[in-house]
XYZ file of C-alpha atoms in Angstrom:
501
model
C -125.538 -172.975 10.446
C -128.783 -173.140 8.624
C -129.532 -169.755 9.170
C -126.121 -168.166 8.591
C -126.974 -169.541 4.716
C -129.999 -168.592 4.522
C -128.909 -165.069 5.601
C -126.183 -165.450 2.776
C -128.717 -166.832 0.214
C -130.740 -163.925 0.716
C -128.021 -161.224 0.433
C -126.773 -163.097 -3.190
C -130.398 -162.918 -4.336
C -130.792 -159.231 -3.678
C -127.424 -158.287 -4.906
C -128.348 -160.222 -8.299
C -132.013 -158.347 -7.987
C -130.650 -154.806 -7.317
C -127.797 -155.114 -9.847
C -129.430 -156.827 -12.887
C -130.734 -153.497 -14.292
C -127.197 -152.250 -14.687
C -126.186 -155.424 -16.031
C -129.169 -155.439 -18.640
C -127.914 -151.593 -19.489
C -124.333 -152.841 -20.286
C -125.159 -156.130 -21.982
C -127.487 -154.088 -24.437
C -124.565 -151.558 -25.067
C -123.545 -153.138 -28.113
C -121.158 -149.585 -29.170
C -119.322 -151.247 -25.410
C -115.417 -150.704 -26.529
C -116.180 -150.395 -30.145
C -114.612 -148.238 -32.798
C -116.401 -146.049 -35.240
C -115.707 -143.986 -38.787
C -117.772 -141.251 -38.292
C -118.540 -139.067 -41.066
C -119.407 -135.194 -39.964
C -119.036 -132.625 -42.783
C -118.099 -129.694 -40.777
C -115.154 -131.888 -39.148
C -111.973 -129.493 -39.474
C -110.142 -132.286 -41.981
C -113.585 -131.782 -44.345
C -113.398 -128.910 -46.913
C -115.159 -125.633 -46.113
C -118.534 -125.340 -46.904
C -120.028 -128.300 -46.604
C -123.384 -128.535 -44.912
C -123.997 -129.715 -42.139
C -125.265 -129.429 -38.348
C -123.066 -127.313 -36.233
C -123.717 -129.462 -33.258
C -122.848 -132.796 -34.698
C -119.415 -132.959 -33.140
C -120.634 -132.445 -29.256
C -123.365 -134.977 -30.170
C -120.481 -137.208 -30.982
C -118.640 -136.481 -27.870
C -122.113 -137.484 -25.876
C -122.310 -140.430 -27.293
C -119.115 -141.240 -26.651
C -118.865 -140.612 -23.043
C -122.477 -142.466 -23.050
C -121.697 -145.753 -24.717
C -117.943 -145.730 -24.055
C -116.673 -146.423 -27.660
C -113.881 -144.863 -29.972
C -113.913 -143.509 -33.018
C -112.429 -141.528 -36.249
C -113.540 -139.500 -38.351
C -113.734 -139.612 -42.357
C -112.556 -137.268 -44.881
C -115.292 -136.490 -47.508
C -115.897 -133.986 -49.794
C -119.200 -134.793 -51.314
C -121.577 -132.805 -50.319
C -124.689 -134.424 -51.446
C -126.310 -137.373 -49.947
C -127.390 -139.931 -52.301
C -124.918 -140.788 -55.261
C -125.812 -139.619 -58.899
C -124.417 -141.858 -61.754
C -120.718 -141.617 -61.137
C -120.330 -138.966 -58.912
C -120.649 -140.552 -55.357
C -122.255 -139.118 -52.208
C -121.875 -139.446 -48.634
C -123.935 -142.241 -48.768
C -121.928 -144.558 -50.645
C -119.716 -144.479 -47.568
C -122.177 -146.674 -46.027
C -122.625 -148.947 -48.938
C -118.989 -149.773 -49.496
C -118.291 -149.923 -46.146
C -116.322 -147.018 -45.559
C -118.045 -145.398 -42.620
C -120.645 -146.414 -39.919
C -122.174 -143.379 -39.154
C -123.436 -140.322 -40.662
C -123.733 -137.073 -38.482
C -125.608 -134.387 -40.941
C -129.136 -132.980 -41.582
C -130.762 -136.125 -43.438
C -134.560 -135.660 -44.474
C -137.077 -138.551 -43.700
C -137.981 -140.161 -46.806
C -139.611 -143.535 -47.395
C -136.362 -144.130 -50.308
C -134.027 -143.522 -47.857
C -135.057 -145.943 -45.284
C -134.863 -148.568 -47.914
C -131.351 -148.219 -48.079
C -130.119 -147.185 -45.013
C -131.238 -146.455 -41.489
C -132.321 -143.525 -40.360
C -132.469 -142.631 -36.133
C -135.259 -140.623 -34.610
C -136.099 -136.707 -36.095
C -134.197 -134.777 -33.442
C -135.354 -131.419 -34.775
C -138.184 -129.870 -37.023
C -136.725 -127.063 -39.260
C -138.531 -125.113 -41.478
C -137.140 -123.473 -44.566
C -136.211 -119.972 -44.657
C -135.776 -117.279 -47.113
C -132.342 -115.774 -46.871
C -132.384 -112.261 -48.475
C -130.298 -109.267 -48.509
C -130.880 -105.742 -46.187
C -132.220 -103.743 -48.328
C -131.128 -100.054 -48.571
C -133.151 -97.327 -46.870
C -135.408 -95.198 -49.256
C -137.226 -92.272 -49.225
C -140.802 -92.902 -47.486
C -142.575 -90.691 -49.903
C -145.868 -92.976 -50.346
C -146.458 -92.198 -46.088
C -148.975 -89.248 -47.267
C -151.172 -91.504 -49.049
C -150.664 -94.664 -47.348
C -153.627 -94.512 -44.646
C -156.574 -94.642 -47.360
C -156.516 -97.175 -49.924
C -157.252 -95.317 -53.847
C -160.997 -96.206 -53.506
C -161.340 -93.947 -50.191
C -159.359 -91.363 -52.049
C -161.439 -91.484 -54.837
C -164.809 -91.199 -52.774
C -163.083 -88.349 -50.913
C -162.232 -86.029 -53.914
C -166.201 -86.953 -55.476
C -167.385 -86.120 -52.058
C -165.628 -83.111 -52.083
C -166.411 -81.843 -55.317
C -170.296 -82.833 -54.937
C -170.438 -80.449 -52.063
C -169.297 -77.668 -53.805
C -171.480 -78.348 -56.469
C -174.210 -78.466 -53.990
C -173.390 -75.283 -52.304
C -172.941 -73.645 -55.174
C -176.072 -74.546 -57.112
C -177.894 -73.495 -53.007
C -175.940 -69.906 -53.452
C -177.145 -69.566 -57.373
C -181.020 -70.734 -56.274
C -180.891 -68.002 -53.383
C -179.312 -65.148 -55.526
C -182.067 -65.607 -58.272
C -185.242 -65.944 -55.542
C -183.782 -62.563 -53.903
C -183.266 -61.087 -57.799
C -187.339 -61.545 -58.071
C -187.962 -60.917 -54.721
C -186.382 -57.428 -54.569
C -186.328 -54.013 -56.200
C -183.617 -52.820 -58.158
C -181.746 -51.063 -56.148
C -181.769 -53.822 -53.523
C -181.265 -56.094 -56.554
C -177.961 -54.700 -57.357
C -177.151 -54.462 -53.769
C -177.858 -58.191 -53.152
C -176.608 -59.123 -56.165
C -172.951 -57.322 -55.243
C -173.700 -59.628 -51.679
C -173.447 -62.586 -53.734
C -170.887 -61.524 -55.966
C -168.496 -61.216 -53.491
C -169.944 -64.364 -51.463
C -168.972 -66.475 -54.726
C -166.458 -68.915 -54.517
C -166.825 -69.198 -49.841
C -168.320 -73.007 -50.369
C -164.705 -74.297 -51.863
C -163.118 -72.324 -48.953
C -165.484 -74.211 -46.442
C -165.167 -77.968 -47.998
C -161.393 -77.550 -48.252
C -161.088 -76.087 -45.081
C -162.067 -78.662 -43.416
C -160.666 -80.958 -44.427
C -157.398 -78.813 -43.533
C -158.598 -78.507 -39.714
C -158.961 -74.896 -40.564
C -162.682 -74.822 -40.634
C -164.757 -72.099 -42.486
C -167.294 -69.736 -42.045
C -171.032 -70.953 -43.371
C -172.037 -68.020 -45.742
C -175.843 -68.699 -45.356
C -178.145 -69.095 -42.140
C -180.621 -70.525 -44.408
C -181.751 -74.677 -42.941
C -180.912 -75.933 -46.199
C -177.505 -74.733 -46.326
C -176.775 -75.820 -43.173
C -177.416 -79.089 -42.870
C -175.281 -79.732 -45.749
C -172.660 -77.905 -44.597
C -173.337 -79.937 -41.278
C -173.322 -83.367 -42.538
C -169.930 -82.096 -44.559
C -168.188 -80.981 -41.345
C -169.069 -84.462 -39.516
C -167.513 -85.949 -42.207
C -164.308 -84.546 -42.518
C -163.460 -84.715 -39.264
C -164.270 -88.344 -39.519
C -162.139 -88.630 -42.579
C -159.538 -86.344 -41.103
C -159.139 -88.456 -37.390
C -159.083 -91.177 -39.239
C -156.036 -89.954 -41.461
C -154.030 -88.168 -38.559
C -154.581 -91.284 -36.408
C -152.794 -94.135 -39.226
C -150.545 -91.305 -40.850
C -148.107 -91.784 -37.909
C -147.838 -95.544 -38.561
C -146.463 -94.672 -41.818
C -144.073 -92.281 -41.050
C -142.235 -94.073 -37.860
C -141.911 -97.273 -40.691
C -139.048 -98.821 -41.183
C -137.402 -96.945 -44.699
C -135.749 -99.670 -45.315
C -138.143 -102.475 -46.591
C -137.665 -105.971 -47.150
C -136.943 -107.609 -50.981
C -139.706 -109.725 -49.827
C -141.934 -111.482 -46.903
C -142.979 -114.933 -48.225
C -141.960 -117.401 -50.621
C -145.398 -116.472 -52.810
C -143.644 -112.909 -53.383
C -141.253 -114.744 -55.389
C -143.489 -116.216 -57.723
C -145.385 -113.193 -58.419
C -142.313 -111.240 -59.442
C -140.378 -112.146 -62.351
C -137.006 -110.263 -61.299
C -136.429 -111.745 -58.154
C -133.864 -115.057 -58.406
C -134.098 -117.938 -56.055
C -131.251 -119.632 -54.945
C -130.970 -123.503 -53.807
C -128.613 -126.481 -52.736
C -127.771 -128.603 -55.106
C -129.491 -132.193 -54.309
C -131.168 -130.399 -51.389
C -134.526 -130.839 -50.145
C -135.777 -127.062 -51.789
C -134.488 -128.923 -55.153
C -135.758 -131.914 -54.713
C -139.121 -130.253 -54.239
C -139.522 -127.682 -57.150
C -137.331 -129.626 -59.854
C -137.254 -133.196 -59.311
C -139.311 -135.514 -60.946
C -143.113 -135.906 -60.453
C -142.219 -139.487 -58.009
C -139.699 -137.677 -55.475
C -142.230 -134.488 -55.204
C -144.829 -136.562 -53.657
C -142.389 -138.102 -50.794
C -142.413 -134.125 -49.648
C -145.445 -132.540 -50.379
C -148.971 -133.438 -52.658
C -147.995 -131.285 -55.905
C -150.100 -131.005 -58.576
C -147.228 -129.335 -60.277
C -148.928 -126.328 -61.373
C -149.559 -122.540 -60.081
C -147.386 -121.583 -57.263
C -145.045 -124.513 -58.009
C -144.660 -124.250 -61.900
C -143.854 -120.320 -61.174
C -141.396 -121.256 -58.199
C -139.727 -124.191 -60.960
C -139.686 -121.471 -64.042
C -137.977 -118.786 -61.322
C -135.078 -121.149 -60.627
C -134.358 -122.436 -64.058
C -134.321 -119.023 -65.447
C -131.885 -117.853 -63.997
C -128.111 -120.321 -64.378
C -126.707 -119.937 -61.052
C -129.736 -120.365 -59.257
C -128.397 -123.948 -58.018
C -125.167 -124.401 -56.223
C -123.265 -127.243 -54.985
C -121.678 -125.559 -51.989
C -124.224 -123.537 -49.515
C -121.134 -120.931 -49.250
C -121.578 -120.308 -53.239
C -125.202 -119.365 -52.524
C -124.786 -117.537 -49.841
C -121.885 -115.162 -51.681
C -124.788 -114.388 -54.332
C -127.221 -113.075 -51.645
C -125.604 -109.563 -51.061
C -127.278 -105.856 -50.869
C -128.374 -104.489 -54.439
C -128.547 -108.046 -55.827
C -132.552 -109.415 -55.622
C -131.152 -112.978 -55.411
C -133.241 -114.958 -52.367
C -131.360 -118.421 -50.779
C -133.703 -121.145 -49.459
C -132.498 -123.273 -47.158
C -133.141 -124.771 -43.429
C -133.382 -121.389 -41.199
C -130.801 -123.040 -38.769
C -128.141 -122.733 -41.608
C -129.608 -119.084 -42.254
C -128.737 -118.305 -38.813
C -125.137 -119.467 -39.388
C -124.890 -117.156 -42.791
C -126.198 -114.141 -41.030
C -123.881 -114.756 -37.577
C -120.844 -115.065 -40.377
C -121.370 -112.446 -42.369
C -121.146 -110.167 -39.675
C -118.476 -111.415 -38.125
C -116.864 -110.933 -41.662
C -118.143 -107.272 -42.777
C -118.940 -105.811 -39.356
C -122.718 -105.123 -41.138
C -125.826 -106.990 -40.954
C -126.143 -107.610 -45.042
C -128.444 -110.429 -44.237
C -131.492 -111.137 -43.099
C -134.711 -113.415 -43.529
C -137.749 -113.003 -44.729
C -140.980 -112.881 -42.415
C -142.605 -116.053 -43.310
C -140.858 -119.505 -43.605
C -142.504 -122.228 -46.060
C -142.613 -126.077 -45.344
C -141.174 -127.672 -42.285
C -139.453 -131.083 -42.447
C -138.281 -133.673 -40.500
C -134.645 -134.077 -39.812
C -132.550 -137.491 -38.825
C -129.542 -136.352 -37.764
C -127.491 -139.216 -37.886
C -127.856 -142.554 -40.289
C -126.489 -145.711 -40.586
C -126.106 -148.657 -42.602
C -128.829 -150.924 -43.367
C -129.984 -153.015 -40.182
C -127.157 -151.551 -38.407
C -126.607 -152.843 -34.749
C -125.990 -149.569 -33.818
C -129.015 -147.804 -34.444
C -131.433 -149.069 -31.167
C -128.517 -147.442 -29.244
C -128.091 -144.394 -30.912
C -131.940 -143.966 -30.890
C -131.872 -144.235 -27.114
C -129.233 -141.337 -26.974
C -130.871 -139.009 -29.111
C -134.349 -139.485 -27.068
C -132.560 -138.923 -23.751
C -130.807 -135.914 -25.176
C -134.449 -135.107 -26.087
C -135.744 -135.187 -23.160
C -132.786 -133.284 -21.139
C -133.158 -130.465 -23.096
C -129.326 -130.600 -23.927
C -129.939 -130.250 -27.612
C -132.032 -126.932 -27.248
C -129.363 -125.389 -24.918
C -126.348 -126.366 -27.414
C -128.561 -124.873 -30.352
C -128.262 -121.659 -27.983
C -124.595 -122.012 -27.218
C -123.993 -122.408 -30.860
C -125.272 -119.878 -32.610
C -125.309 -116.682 -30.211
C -126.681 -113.994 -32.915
C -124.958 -110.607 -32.613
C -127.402 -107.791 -31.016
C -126.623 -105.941 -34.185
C -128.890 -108.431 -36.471
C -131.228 -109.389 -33.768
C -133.916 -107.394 -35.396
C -133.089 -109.633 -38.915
C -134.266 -112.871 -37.760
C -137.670 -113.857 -36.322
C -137.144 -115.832 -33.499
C -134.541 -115.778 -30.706
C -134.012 -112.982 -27.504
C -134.571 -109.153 -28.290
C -131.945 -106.891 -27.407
C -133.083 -104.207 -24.408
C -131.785 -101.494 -26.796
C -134.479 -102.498 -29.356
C -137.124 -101.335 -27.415
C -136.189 -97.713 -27.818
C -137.853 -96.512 -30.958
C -135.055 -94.989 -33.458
C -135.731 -90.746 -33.747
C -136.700 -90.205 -37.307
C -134.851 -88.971 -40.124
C -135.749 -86.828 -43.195
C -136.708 -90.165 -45.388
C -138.952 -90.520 -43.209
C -140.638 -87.131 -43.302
C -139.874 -87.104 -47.153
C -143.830 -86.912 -48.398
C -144.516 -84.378 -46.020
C -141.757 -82.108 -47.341
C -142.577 -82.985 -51.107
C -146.004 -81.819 -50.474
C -144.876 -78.672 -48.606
C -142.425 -78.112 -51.711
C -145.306 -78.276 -54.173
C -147.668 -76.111 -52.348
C -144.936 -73.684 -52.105
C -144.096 -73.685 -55.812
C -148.174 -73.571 -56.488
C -148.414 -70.385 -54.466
C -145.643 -68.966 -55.844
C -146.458 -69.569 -59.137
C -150.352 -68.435 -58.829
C -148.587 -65.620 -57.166
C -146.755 -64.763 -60.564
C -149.611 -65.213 -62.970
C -151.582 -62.753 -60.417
C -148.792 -60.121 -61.294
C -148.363 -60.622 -65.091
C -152.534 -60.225 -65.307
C -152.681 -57.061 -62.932
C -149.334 -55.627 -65.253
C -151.187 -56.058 -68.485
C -154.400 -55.154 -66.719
C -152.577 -51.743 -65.946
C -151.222 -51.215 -69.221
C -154.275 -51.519 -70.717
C -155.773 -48.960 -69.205
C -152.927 -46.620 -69.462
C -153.285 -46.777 -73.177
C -157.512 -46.993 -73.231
C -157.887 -42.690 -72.658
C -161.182 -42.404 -70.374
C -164.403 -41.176 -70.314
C -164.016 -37.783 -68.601
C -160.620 -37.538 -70.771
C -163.010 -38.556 -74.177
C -165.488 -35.487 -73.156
C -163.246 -33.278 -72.701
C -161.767 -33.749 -75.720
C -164.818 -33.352 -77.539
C -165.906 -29.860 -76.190
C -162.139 -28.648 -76.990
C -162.747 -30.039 -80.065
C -166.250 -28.179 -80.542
C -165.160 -25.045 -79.332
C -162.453 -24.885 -81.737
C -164.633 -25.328 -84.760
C -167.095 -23.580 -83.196
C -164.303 -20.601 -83.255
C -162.484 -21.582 -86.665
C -166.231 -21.044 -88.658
C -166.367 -17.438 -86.717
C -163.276 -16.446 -88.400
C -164.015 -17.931 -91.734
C -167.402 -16.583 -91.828
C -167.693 -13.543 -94.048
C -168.588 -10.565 -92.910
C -171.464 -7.943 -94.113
C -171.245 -4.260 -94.124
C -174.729 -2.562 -94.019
């Protein structure tokens, strides 16, 4: 008998060991059978374009299933956070009582946790640059493109300096053979040199054409210039040939800009933000709320970036969608705002036009930290739904419903930064004639030079011509001077009187 309860004792403590954990798990599960108001801003119910996360309602449905509670959700149709004097926000929710939870993009701030409670940073966003797809334009800079205008400029004075030195080489050698020679081999030299003139401007141009040139003097002077000149243009020239073709397979349609900084060094680009957004709260709030973001001393790059957006009046918007509408092709308007909502404005815009009108711009600026859910102040519920957003961390769930969400069109692949490449981008487009535009405007005005010098050649040689066919010449002049003599000569015979002896 003693043994049959000891056997039992044993079995009771092992079932209480082996089952306390899960007894633990559901006696800390305070969100057991309760029912929440849930506020989500893209909920159906809300008002279109409010901002928000597009995952927040499967996050909802995980939790549910997790913690086994009910819930409803809230109509709003703030779409700011924090209230401003009368106008209320989605936080005032929570202060009156009106909703438990918030399911939206909320920034970590040191304010904000003294009001409410914020769960753990489930993502780290940066802020992107929205801009429209610029139209393609004629690549007519590609010629000049692979020197900068100081190796152009030491190219030309290089150029010229050789001629000059060839030249002054030819004029030394004509006047050493001039005192050096007779005069009959004078002349003869000198006609050598005549028609030699003008062969150094041939040889420095011509190579730097590839075409090369012949060296009109044997002389060791000569050459070695004409040496160290032919080293260096094929230098120069390899080194053009070699970076032109970067230029011309470029994209001809470049972007309105590629960083934030672009913005504040041009005066007709507009930037766009959210009303009561973070971007906002950054450039235009007061001195106090810059410094829970970022250690501004408000001058430079942020005084330009501040002057930008008040200069122009719709530059702030209260609904992301009115921003969005002002970023279109032809307009140099620029949205900021978290690149995960750029994403969503680029997948719907093509959905809508068929075209990718949007894209971003190569560099983000400033990442954040986002809570996505808060509560109200010293909420019970906030241990638990910190425990469901780190295990949803750790799964990896959240990364793969980021994916699910937001599949970009292969189209506009090539307009965001991040994300899977298409196969068909790796095939490089065939080029067009904006591409090769420079190259034919340079072949257009070396044709009309030609032609032109061509036309100047025959108006000289025409009134060369008809100069001489009025200018009588020499053998004509002497002949008309003994016809002339002979008929005096034969006038004063008959005029002479004549003597009879």
């Amino acid at each position: 008998m003693f043994i049959i309860f000891i056997c039992f004792l044993f079995l009771g403590i092992s079932f209480h060991i082996f089952n306390f954990p899960a007894s633990l798990a559901m006696s800390s599960n305070v969100l057991n059978g309760r029912h929440l108001r849930i506020i989500w801003p893209r909920w159906e119910g809300n008002p279109k374009g409010l901002s928000g996360p597009l995952k927040g309602g499967v996050f909802i449905d995980y939790f549910q299933a997790r913690f086994n509670f009910t819930y409803e959700m809230v109509r709003v149709t703030e779409n700011r956070l924090e209230p401003l004097g009368k106008e209320r926000g989605l936080f005032s929710y929570l202060f009156d009582n009106q909703s438990d939870l918030i399911v939206s993009a909320i920034t970590l701030t040191h304010r904000r946790n003294l009001i409410i409670d914020q769960t753990t940073p489930w993502e780290f966003p940066k802020f992107g640059l929205l801009i429209p797809v610029q139209e393609e334009t004629a690549n007519i800079n590609a010629i000049i493109k692979p020197f900068q205008w100081p190796v152009w400029v030491g190219l030309v004075l290089s150029a010229f300096c050789v001629i000059a030195v060839l030249s002054l080489m030819h004029r030394y050698l004509e006047y050493r053979a001039l005192r050096m020679s007779n005069q009959s081999k004078d002349v003869q030299r000198r006609h050598v040199y005549k028609s030699r003139a003008g062969s150094e401007y041939l040889y420095v141009f011509g190579n730097l054409l590839s075409q090369g040139g012949p060296c009109s003097s044997k002389l060791l002077p000569f050459r070695l210039v004409a040496g160290v000149w032919a080293l260096a243009a094929f230098i120069f020239v390899q080194a053009y040939t070699s970076t032109l073709f970067t230029y011309v397979v470029a994209p001809v349609n470049q972007p309105l800009i590629n960083s934030i900084y672009d913005i504040a060094e041009s005066s007709d680009i507009n930037l766009l933000v959210k009303l009561a957004g973070t971007p906002e709260s950054m450039f235009l709030a007061s001195q106090l709320s810059i410094q829970c973001y970022i250690n501004n001393n408000w001058t430079g790059f942020y005084e330009k970036i501040r002057d930008r957006i008040k200069s122009y009046p719709q530059s702030r918007c209260t609904l992301v969608s009115e921003c969005i509408d002002l970023v279109k092709p032809g307009l140099r308007n620029v949205f900021m705002d978290a690149e995960l909502y750029q994403k969503d404005a680029i997948k719907e815009n093509f959905e809508k036009t068929g075209k990718c009108n949007l894209q971003m711009a190569r560099d983000s600026y400033y990442t954040t930290v986002y809570a996505v859910m808060a509560l109200q102040k010293n909420s019970p519920y906030t241990d638990s739904i910190n425990k469901g957003l780190m295990e949803l961390s750790q799964s990896g769930l959240s990364d793969y419903w980021e994916v699910l969400f937001r599949p970009m069109p292969r189209q506009c692949q090539g307009k965001i930064r991040s994300g899977y490449k298409s196969p068909d981008n790796k095939k490089h487009p065939p080029l067009s004639l904006k591409n090769l535009t420079g190259a034919f405007i340079v072949l257009s005005i070396g044709f009309s030079l030609s032609i032109l010098a061509f036309l100047v050649e025959q108006i000289i040689s025409m009134s060369s011509r008809h100069r001489r066919q009025l200018r009588p010449t020499s053998n004509e002049n002497e002949k008309g001077h003994i016809e002339m003599a002979k008929k005096s000569s034969q006038n004063f015979e008959q005029d002479a009187p004549v003597f009879i002896d």
